[in-house]
Tab-separated table of C-alpha atoms and ligand atoms in Angstrom:
chain	number	residue	atom	x	y	z
W	32	MET	CA	93.087	112.937	102.299
W	33	PRO	CA	91.736	112.203	98.814
W	34	GLU	CA	88.035	111.496	98.636
W	35	SER	CA	87.089	107.832	98.946
W	36	LEU	CA	85.123	106.718	95.864
W	37	VAL	CA	84.630	103.037	96.687
W	38	GLU	CA	84.367	101.462	100.141
W	39	VAL	CA	83.916	97.710	100.357
W	40	ARG	CA	83.365	96.261	103.849
W	41	ASP	CA	83.054	92.556	104.641
W	42	LEU	CA	81.548	91.744	101.288
W	43	CYS	CA	80.544	88.106	100.877
W	44	PHE	CA	79.112	86.611	97.749
W	45	ALA	CA	77.999	83.046	97.152
W	46	ARG	CA	76.614	81.239	94.152
W	47	ARG	CA	74.097	78.452	94.470
W	48	GLN	CA	74.577	75.692	91.969
W	49	GLY	CA	72.327	72.675	92.052
W	50	GLY	CA	72.493	71.498	95.655
W	51	HIS	CA	75.675	73.189	96.837
W	52	VAL	CA	76.765	76.712	97.608
W	53	GLN	CA	80.010	78.069	96.193
W	54	GLN	CA	81.524	80.912	98.198
W	55	ILE	CA	82.980	83.314	95.618
W	56	LEU	CA	83.937	86.378	97.715
W	57	ARG	CA	84.829	86.081	101.404
W	58	ASN	CA	84.779	89.073	103.753
W	59	LEU	CA	86.329	91.401	101.253
W	60	THR	CA	87.315	94.854	102.510
W	61	LEU	CA	88.993	97.539	100.420
W	62	GLU	CA	88.898	101.218	99.625
W	63	LEU	CA	89.631	103.243	96.495
W	64	ALA	CA	90.515	106.905	96.587
W	65	ALA	CA	90.129	109.594	93.949
W	66	GLY	CA	93.228	109.782	91.780
W	67	GLU	CA	94.245	106.121	92.005
W	68	VAL	CA	94.874	103.600	89.262
W	69	VAL	CA	94.588	100.247	91.018
W	70	VAL	CA	95.410	96.945	89.391
W	71	LEU	CA	93.385	93.925	90.485
W	72	THR	CA	95.157	90.718	89.633
W	73	GLY	CA	95.091	87.057	90.618
W	74	PRO	CA	94.404	83.623	89.162
W	75	SER	CA	91.475	82.943	86.891
W	76	GLY	CA	88.359	82.122	88.907
W	77	SER	CA	89.503	84.043	91.995
W	78	GLY	CA	86.499	86.399	91.847
W	79	LYS	CA	87.868	89.543	90.161
W	80	SER	CA	85.068	89.901	87.631
W	81	THR	CA	82.474	89.118	90.293
W	82	LEU	CA	83.800	91.950	92.456
W	83	LEU	CA	83.764	94.393	89.526
W	84	THR	CA	80.203	93.555	88.543
W	85	ILE	CA	78.987	93.984	92.127
W	86	ALA	CA	80.804	97.313	92.531
W	87	GLY	CA	79.370	98.431	89.208
W	88	GLY	CA	75.800	97.592	90.192
W	89	LEU	CA	75.518	94.908	87.512
W	90	ARG	CA	75.037	92.078	89.992
W	91	SER	CA	73.368	92.312	93.367
W	92	ALA	CA	74.905	91.215	96.629
W	93	THR	CA	73.231	90.768	99.978
W	94	GLU	CA	76.027	90.517	102.551
W	95	GLY	CA	78.383	93.270	103.649
W	96	SER	CA	78.550	96.820	102.388
W	97	VAL	CA	79.755	98.309	99.103
W	98	ARG	CA	79.518	102.090	98.765
W	99	VAL	CA	80.270	103.329	95.275
W	100	LEU	CA	80.261	107.085	94.484
W	101	GLY	CA	78.060	107.551	97.536
W	102	THR	CA	75.540	104.809	96.652
W	103	GLU	CA	75.205	101.634	98.749
W	104	VAL	CA	74.844	98.761	96.289
W	105	VAL	CA	74.372	95.871	98.722
W	106	ASN	CA	70.655	95.194	99.134
W	107	SER	CA	69.955	98.187	96.916
W	108	ARG	CA	66.991	98.845	94.650
W	109	GLU	CA	67.398	98.105	90.959
W	110	ARG	CA	66.690	101.716	90.043
W	111	ASP	CA	69.481	102.999	92.293
W	112	ARG	CA	71.857	100.574	90.637
W	113	VAL	CA	70.722	101.704	87.193
W	114	ALA	CA	71.393	105.338	88.142
W	115	LEU	CA	74.816	104.354	89.450
W	116	ARG	CA	75.729	102.423	86.289
W	117	ARG	CA	75.307	105.571	84.223
W	118	ARG	CA	78.048	107.245	86.242
W	119	ILE	CA	80.591	104.436	85.832
W	120	GLY	CA	82.810	103.712	82.850
W	121	PHE	CA	82.706	99.961	82.226
W	122	ILE	CA	85.191	98.237	80.001
W	123	PHE	CA	84.762	94.535	79.428
W	124	GLN	CA	86.923	92.050	77.639
W	125	GLN	CA	83.925	91.633	75.366
W	126	HIS	CA	83.536	95.131	73.968
W	127	ASN	CA	79.736	94.839	73.498
W	128	LEU	CA	79.547	97.315	70.626
W	129	ALA	CA	76.201	97.673	68.882
W	130	PRO	CA	76.866	95.921	65.552
W	131	ALA	CA	74.521	98.082	63.451
W	132	LEU	CA	75.988	101.385	64.659
W	133	THR	CA	79.154	103.078	63.436
W	134	VAL	CA	82.126	103.691	65.702
W	135	ALA	CA	81.013	107.333	66.120
W	136	GLN	CA	77.462	106.268	67.027
W	137	ASN	CA	78.736	103.665	69.470
W	138	ILE	CA	80.914	106.251	71.194
W	139	GLN	CA	77.958	108.632	71.220
W	140	MET	CA	75.995	106.054	73.218
W	141	GLY	CA	78.433	106.718	76.041
W	142	LEU	CA	77.505	110.386	75.962
W	143	GLN	CA	73.779	109.657	75.842
W	144	LEU	CA	73.986	107.773	79.120
W	145	SER	CA	74.768	111.020	80.875
W	146	GLY	CA	72.413	113.169	78.780
W	147	ASP	CA	75.457	115.047	77.513
W	148	HIS	CA	74.850	114.249	73.847
W	149	ARG	CA	72.728	117.330	73.316
W	150	ARG	CA	75.645	119.563	74.039
W	151	LYS	CA	76.784	121.523	71.032
W	152	ASP	CA	80.286	120.130	71.164
W	153	ALA	CA	79.198	116.455	71.246
W	154	LYS	CA	80.528	115.804	67.735
W	155	GLN	CA	83.861	117.353	68.530
W	156	ARG	CA	84.168	115.361	71.743
W	157	ILE	CA	83.488	112.109	69.897
W	158	GLN	CA	86.153	113.017	67.355
W	159	GLN	CA	88.640	113.811	70.121
W	160	ALA	CA	87.872	110.629	72.053
W	161	ALA	CA	88.401	108.565	68.894
W	162	GLU	CA	91.647	110.326	68.068
W	163	ALA	CA	92.988	109.920	71.593
W	164	ILE	CA	92.707	106.168	71.180
W	165	GLY	CA	93.919	105.988	67.591
W	166	LEU	CA	90.538	105.537	65.900
W	167	GLY	CA	90.263	108.998	64.323
W	168	ALA	CA	90.207	107.521	60.826
W	169	HIS	CA	87.604	104.841	61.610
W	170	LEU	CA	84.651	106.842	62.928
W	171	HIS	CA	82.317	105.893	60.105
W	172	LYS	CA	83.066	102.184	60.065
W	173	LEU	CA	80.898	99.456	61.511
W	174	PRO	CA	82.358	97.236	64.247
W	175	ARG	CA	82.688	94.256	61.897
W	176	GLN	CA	84.960	96.345	59.636
W	177	LEU	CA	87.436	96.746	62.509
W	178	SER	CA	90.083	94.423	63.921
W	179	GLY	CA	89.539	92.903	67.373
W	180	GLY	CA	91.901	95.407	68.948
W	181	GLN	CA	90.178	98.347	67.247
W	182	GLN	CA	86.776	97.132	68.438
W	183	GLN	CA	88.160	96.920	71.943
W	184	ARG	CA	89.465	100.472	71.683
W	185	ALA	CA	86.080	101.735	70.453
W	186	GLY	CA	84.508	100.186	73.557
W	187	ILE	CA	87.097	101.964	75.699
W	188	ALA	CA	86.415	105.324	74.008
W	189	ARG	CA	82.697	104.828	74.682
W	190	ALA	CA	83.362	104.114	78.361
W	191	LEU	CA	85.696	107.063	78.865
W	192	ILE	CA	83.978	109.818	76.879
W	193	ASN	CA	81.974	110.992	79.894
W	194	GLU	CA	85.122	111.220	81.970
W	195	PRO	CA	83.507	108.996	84.597
W	196	LYS	CA	84.472	109.375	88.228
W	197	LEU	CA	85.010	105.606	88.383
W	198	VAL	CA	86.291	103.258	85.672
W	199	LEU	CA	85.933	99.490	86.080
W	200	ALA	CA	87.981	97.733	83.425
W	201	ASP	CA	88.021	93.943	83.166
W	202	GLU	CA	91.065	92.843	81.148
W	203	PRO	CA	90.717	95.817	78.802
W	204	THR	CA	94.088	95.402	77.167
W	205	ALA	CA	93.956	91.658	76.569
W	206	SER	CA	93.487	92.002	72.806
W	207	LEU	CA	95.613	95.116	72.360
W	208	ASP	CA	99.131	95.361	70.988
W	209	ARG	CA	101.785	97.004	73.110
W	210	THR	CA	101.385	100.525	71.705
W	211	SER	CA	97.609	100.535	72.076
W	212	GLY	CA	97.909	99.090	75.567
W	213	GLU	CA	100.190	101.970	76.547
W	214	LEU	CA	97.793	104.455	74.971
W	215	VAL	CA	94.929	103.085	77.060
W	216	VAL	CA	96.943	103.139	80.285
W	217	GLY	CA	97.890	106.739	79.451
W	218	LEU	CA	94.186	107.625	79.197
W	219	PHE	CA	93.520	105.950	82.565
W	220	ASN	CA	96.346	107.943	84.140
W	221	GLN	CA	94.982	111.200	82.708
W	222	LEU	CA	91.547	110.469	84.090
W	223	ALA	CA	92.985	109.600	87.501
W	224	ALA	CA	94.994	112.815	87.492
W	225	SER	CA	91.737	114.716	87.126
W	226	GLY	CA	90.272	113.013	90.217
W	227	SER	CA	88.752	109.723	89.037
W	228	ALA	CA	89.630	106.238	90.263
W	229	VAL	CA	90.389	103.364	87.893
W	230	VAL	CA	90.256	99.659	88.718
W	231	LEU	CA	91.973	97.554	86.151
W	232	VAL	CA	91.957	93.768	86.022
W	233	THR	CA	95.034	92.616	84.174
W	234	HIS	CA	97.833	90.059	84.129
W	235	ASP	CA	100.075	92.197	81.964
W	236	LYS	CA	103.336	92.787	83.858
W	237	ARG	CA	104.088	96.037	82.053
W	238	ILE	CA	100.742	97.476	83.081
W	239	ILE	CA	100.943	96.136	86.627
W	240	GLU	CA	104.262	97.950	87.061
W	241	GLN	CA	102.601	101.286	86.298
W	242	ALA	CA	99.794	100.979	88.836
W	243	ASP	CA	99.595	103.139	91.931
W	244	ARG	CA	98.569	100.083	93.894
W	245	ILE	CA	98.193	96.362	93.261
W	246	LEU	CA	95.484	94.227	94.804
W	247	MET	CA	95.831	90.504	94.451
W	248	MET	CA	92.924	88.176	94.853
W	249	GLU	CA	93.024	84.455	95.556
W	250	GLU	CA	89.942	82.325	96.072
W	251	GLY	CA	87.748	85.296	96.898
W	252	VAL	CA	90.040	87.030	99.394
W	253	LEU	CA	92.625	89.769	98.987
W	254	VAL	CA	96.168	88.581	99.580
W	255	PRO	CA	97.944	91.042	101.929
W	256	ALA	CA	100.560	93.200	100.189
W	257	ALA	CA	103.459	91.773	102.195
W	258	ASP	CA	102.529	88.190	101.268
W	259	ARG	CA	102.201	89.130	97.641
W	260	ILE	CA	105.565	90.881	97.605
W	261	MET	CA	107.262	87.990	99.362
W	262	LYS	CA	105.766	85.593	96.851
W	263	ASP	CA	107.166	87.723	94.043
W	264	VAL	CA	110.535	87.979	95.720
W	265	SER	CA	110.863	84.311	96.541
W	266	GLY	CA	109.698	83.458	93.033
W	267	SER	CA	112.292	85.810	91.588
W	268	LEU	CA	114.974	84.417	93.867
W	269	ARG	CA	114.142	80.873	92.840
W	270	ALA	CA	114.366	81.975	89.241
W	271	LEU	CA	117.748	83.606	89.884
W	272	SER	CA	119.184	80.699	91.825
W	273	GLY	CA	117.904	78.432	89.078
W	274	ILE	CA	120.337	80.229	86.817
W	275	ASP	CA	123.330	79.538	89.044
W	276	PRO	CA	123.398	79.477	92.841
W	277	LYS	CA	127.122	80.290	93.023
W	278	ARG	CA	126.804	83.412	90.936
W	279	LEU	CA	123.785	84.469	92.953
W	280	GLY	CA	125.569	83.880	96.258
W	281	ARG	CA	128.495	86.008	95.150
W	282	MET	CA	126.214	88.829	94.030
W	283	MET	CA	124.114	88.695	97.175
W	284	SER	CA	127.137	88.976	99.466
W	285	PHE	CA	128.565	91.775	97.358
W	286	GLY	CA	125.210	93.533	97.252
W	287	HIS	CA	124.664	93.167	100.965
W	288	ALA	CA	128.106	94.517	101.844
W	289	LEU	CA	127.716	97.488	99.470
W	290	ALA	CA	124.229	98.237	100.781
W	291	ARG	CA	125.461	98.251	104.384
W	292	VAL	CA	128.144	100.789	103.563
W	293	ALA	CA	125.683	102.958	101.655
W	294	LEU	CA	123.295	102.796	104.602
W	295	ALA	CA	125.922	103.521	107.240
W	296	ASP	CA	124.986	107.219	107.285
W	297	GLY	CA	121.318	106.426	107.701
W	298	LYS	CA	119.932	106.743	104.189
W	299	VAL	CA	120.642	105.763	100.607
W	300	ASP	CA	120.387	108.363	97.869
W	301	ASN	CA	120.047	107.720	94.155
W	302	ASP	CA	123.756	108.148	93.444
W	303	GLU	CA	124.641	105.528	96.028
W	304	ARG	CA	121.983	103.197	94.667
W	305	GLN	CA	123.386	103.711	91.193
W	306	ALA	CA	126.919	103.057	92.438
W	307	ILE	CA	125.824	99.736	93.964
W	308	ALA	CA	124.139	98.709	90.724
W	309	ASP	CA	127.225	99.735	88.713
W	310	ALA	CA	129.539	97.762	90.997
W	311	LEU	CA	127.364	94.673	90.604
W	312	ARG	CA	127.032	95.153	86.879
W	313	ALA	CA	130.810	95.423	86.539
W	314	ARG	CA	131.081	91.826	87.829
W	315	LYS	CA	129.231	90.777	84.666
W	316	LEU	CA	127.421	87.957	86.414
W	317	PHE	CA	123.960	89.424	86.050
W	318	SER	CA	122.386	92.223	84.067
W	319	GLY	CA	119.335	94.434	83.710
W	320	ALA	CA	116.377	93.620	85.921
W	321	GLU	CA	118.388	90.962	87.767
W	322	ILE	CA	120.745	93.672	89.026
W	323	GLU	CA	117.797	95.852	90.085
W	324	LEU	CA	116.328	92.955	92.030
W	325	ILE	CA	119.608	92.196	93.793
W	326	VAL	CA	120.099	95.878	94.701
W	327	ASP	CA	116.552	96.079	96.089
W	328	LEU	CA	116.969	92.899	98.094
W	329	ALA	CA	120.346	93.965	99.433
W	330	LEU	CA	119.020	97.373	100.477
W	331	ALA	CA	115.934	95.881	102.095
W	332	GLN	CA	118.060	93.377	103.971
W	333	ALA	CA	120.562	96.009	105.063
W	334	GLN	CA	117.779	98.336	106.177
W	335	ALA	CA	116.138	95.575	108.172
W	336	TRP	CA	119.505	94.839	109.727
W	337	GLU	CA	119.955	98.493	110.730
W	338	VAL	CA	116.639	98.401	112.554
W	339	THR	CA	117.600	95.237	114.407
W	340	SER	CA	121.099	96.355	115.306
W	341	ASN	CA	120.005	99.789	116.527
W	342	SER	CA	117.533	98.554	119.096
W	343	SER	CA	118.962	96.924	122.200
W	344	ALA	CA	115.854	94.781	122.743
W	345	GLU	CA	116.092	93.578	119.140
W	346	ARG	CA	119.789	92.886	119.587
W	347	GLU	CA	119.210	90.789	122.686
W	348	ASP	CA	116.527	88.907	120.878
W	349	LEU	CA	118.860	88.382	117.937
W	350	ALA	CA	121.671	87.197	120.240
W	351	ALA	CA	119.356	84.617	121.827
W	352	ALA	CA	118.205	83.417	118.405
W	353	LEU	CA	121.771	83.170	117.085
W	354	GLU	CA	122.829	81.133	120.101
W	355	ALA	CA	119.838	78.849	119.742
W	356	VAL	CA	120.712	78.174	116.115
W	357	ALA	CA	124.370	77.589	116.972
W	358	ALA	CA	123.373	75.198	119.757
W	359	ALA	CA	120.839	73.332	117.628
W	360	ASP	CA	123.393	70.659	116.706
W	361	SER	CA	124.186	70.411	120.446
W	362	VAL	CA	127.738	71.886	120.214
W	363	VAL	CA	128.537	75.551	119.772
W	364	SER	CA	131.724	75.487	117.725
W	365	ASP	CA	134.405	78.162	117.595
W	366	ALA	CA	133.417	79.011	114.068
W	367	GLU	CA	129.845	79.576	115.189
W	368	ARG	CA	131.008	81.704	118.123
W	369	ALA	CA	133.113	83.824	115.760
W	370	VAL	CA	130.190	84.497	113.443
W	371	ILE	CA	127.919	85.400	116.352
W	372	ALA	CA	130.518	87.805	117.721
W	373	GLU	CA	130.926	89.353	114.296
W	374	LEU	CA	127.186	89.788	113.808
W	375	LEU	CA	126.571	91.233	117.246
W	376	GLY	CA	129.744	93.315	117.276
W	377	ARG	CA	128.732	95.320	114.235
W	378	ARG	CA	126.644	98.383	114.691
F	36	ADP	P1	87.902	85.871	87.727
F	36	ADP	O1	87.332	87.082	87.068
F	36	ADP	O2	88.888	86.193	88.817
F	36	ADP	O3	88.473	84.912	86.757
F	36	ADP	P2	85.135	85.240	88.350
F	36	ADP	O4	84.646	86.333	89.224
F	36	ADP	O5	84.757	85.289	86.915
F	36	ADP	O6	86.729	85.120	88.505
F	36	ADP	O7	84.640	83.853	88.929
F	36	ADP	C1	84.694	83.520	90.285
F	36	ADP	C2	84.068	82.167	90.491
F	36	ADP	O8	82.716	82.198	90.081
F	36	ADP	C3	84.724	81.066	89.684
F	36	ADP	O9	84.866	79.955	90.520
F	36	ADP	C4	83.777	80.772	88.558
F	36	ADP	O10	83.818	79.414	88.257
F	36	ADP	C5	82.433	81.163	89.150
F	36	ADP	N1	81.565	81.714	88.104
F	36	ADP	C6	81.725	82.891	87.476
F	36	ADP	N2	80.715	83.119	86.608
F	36	ADP	C7	79.902	82.049	86.689
F	36	ADP	C8	78.682	81.659	86.060
F	36	ADP	N3	78.095	82.444	85.148
F	36	ADP	N4	78.127	80.483	86.421
F	36	ADP	C9	78.702	79.703	87.339
F	36	ADP	N5	79.829	79.996	87.977
F	36	ADP	C10	80.450	81.141	87.653
F	37	MG	MG1	87.328	87.593	85.043
């Protein structure tokens, strides 16, 4: 089991404004392990930044428990939180560079936090950190001589130079172009591979796809993974059927039939998966990611069906449900009987 770096239990956080109390985080529980890059996503105002600032010891909370790198931050003393902050790499949307210092000096501030700046190789490390993020040629510039994206990258280099055990990044790629965004995610992955954990708030689909795990927050609570996936799937399905329900229907029946055959021997390997996708693609009704979605749905559906049809209790339950649906209009027609027989007859 990888070491757990963050453990949040029943965290609540409220904000008092004028007369009323706004509940921002509600009974939040989550855990982050060494080696993970976790994306935290969700609508604006759902509490993502609040959670990050509490976990980072930048804001104090009084209800629940939040253990970060071995330090309890709920009801903690300011000086414990200060000590903790030095061990965390923070990246904010606002880069917070010191305007009078050069890029090199700003990055050096990251080293000073850990007392590492006296090491002989400090200069070399700063150079390397800048190069890794594409700022090698800008070390002697002041922040105002850089573009917004370059400033953001300097802030990231400063946060990562200590190779912190935990990185908390709040929309770090918002002002970056695609290439720089990929560079930054690459650095996060490297750090995770060496045993750190990274929490990354983002709405960028390309980045979300690369995460080890996705947490979605809504109104101060984490949405369970299954709900989130179903929301994605039903959203995608609506989008597909918006294109043309007939085409979709044809592809879904094709996909389902192909998936059942592929699954008949108990598992689907990559070649079979590829063959299903190719067969669907050959119909020229959908392409690219649409095909991938249909293959995934078909396989999931076929797999679920296998589970149902292989358990006699499940089959009895299914039979009862099928009959109830058939009888719902008060007559069970021959056509309905035929479909029920077909569904139950297949194994
Ligand atoms: P997110 O990062 O998911 O967009 P936040 O954690 O920033 O969400 O905000 C959560 C809630 O706290 C929101 O309802 C927001 O209006 C409120 N909030 C955040 N910061 C402040 C503030 N400085 N003053 C008052 N309310 C705030
Ligand atoms: Mg935010």
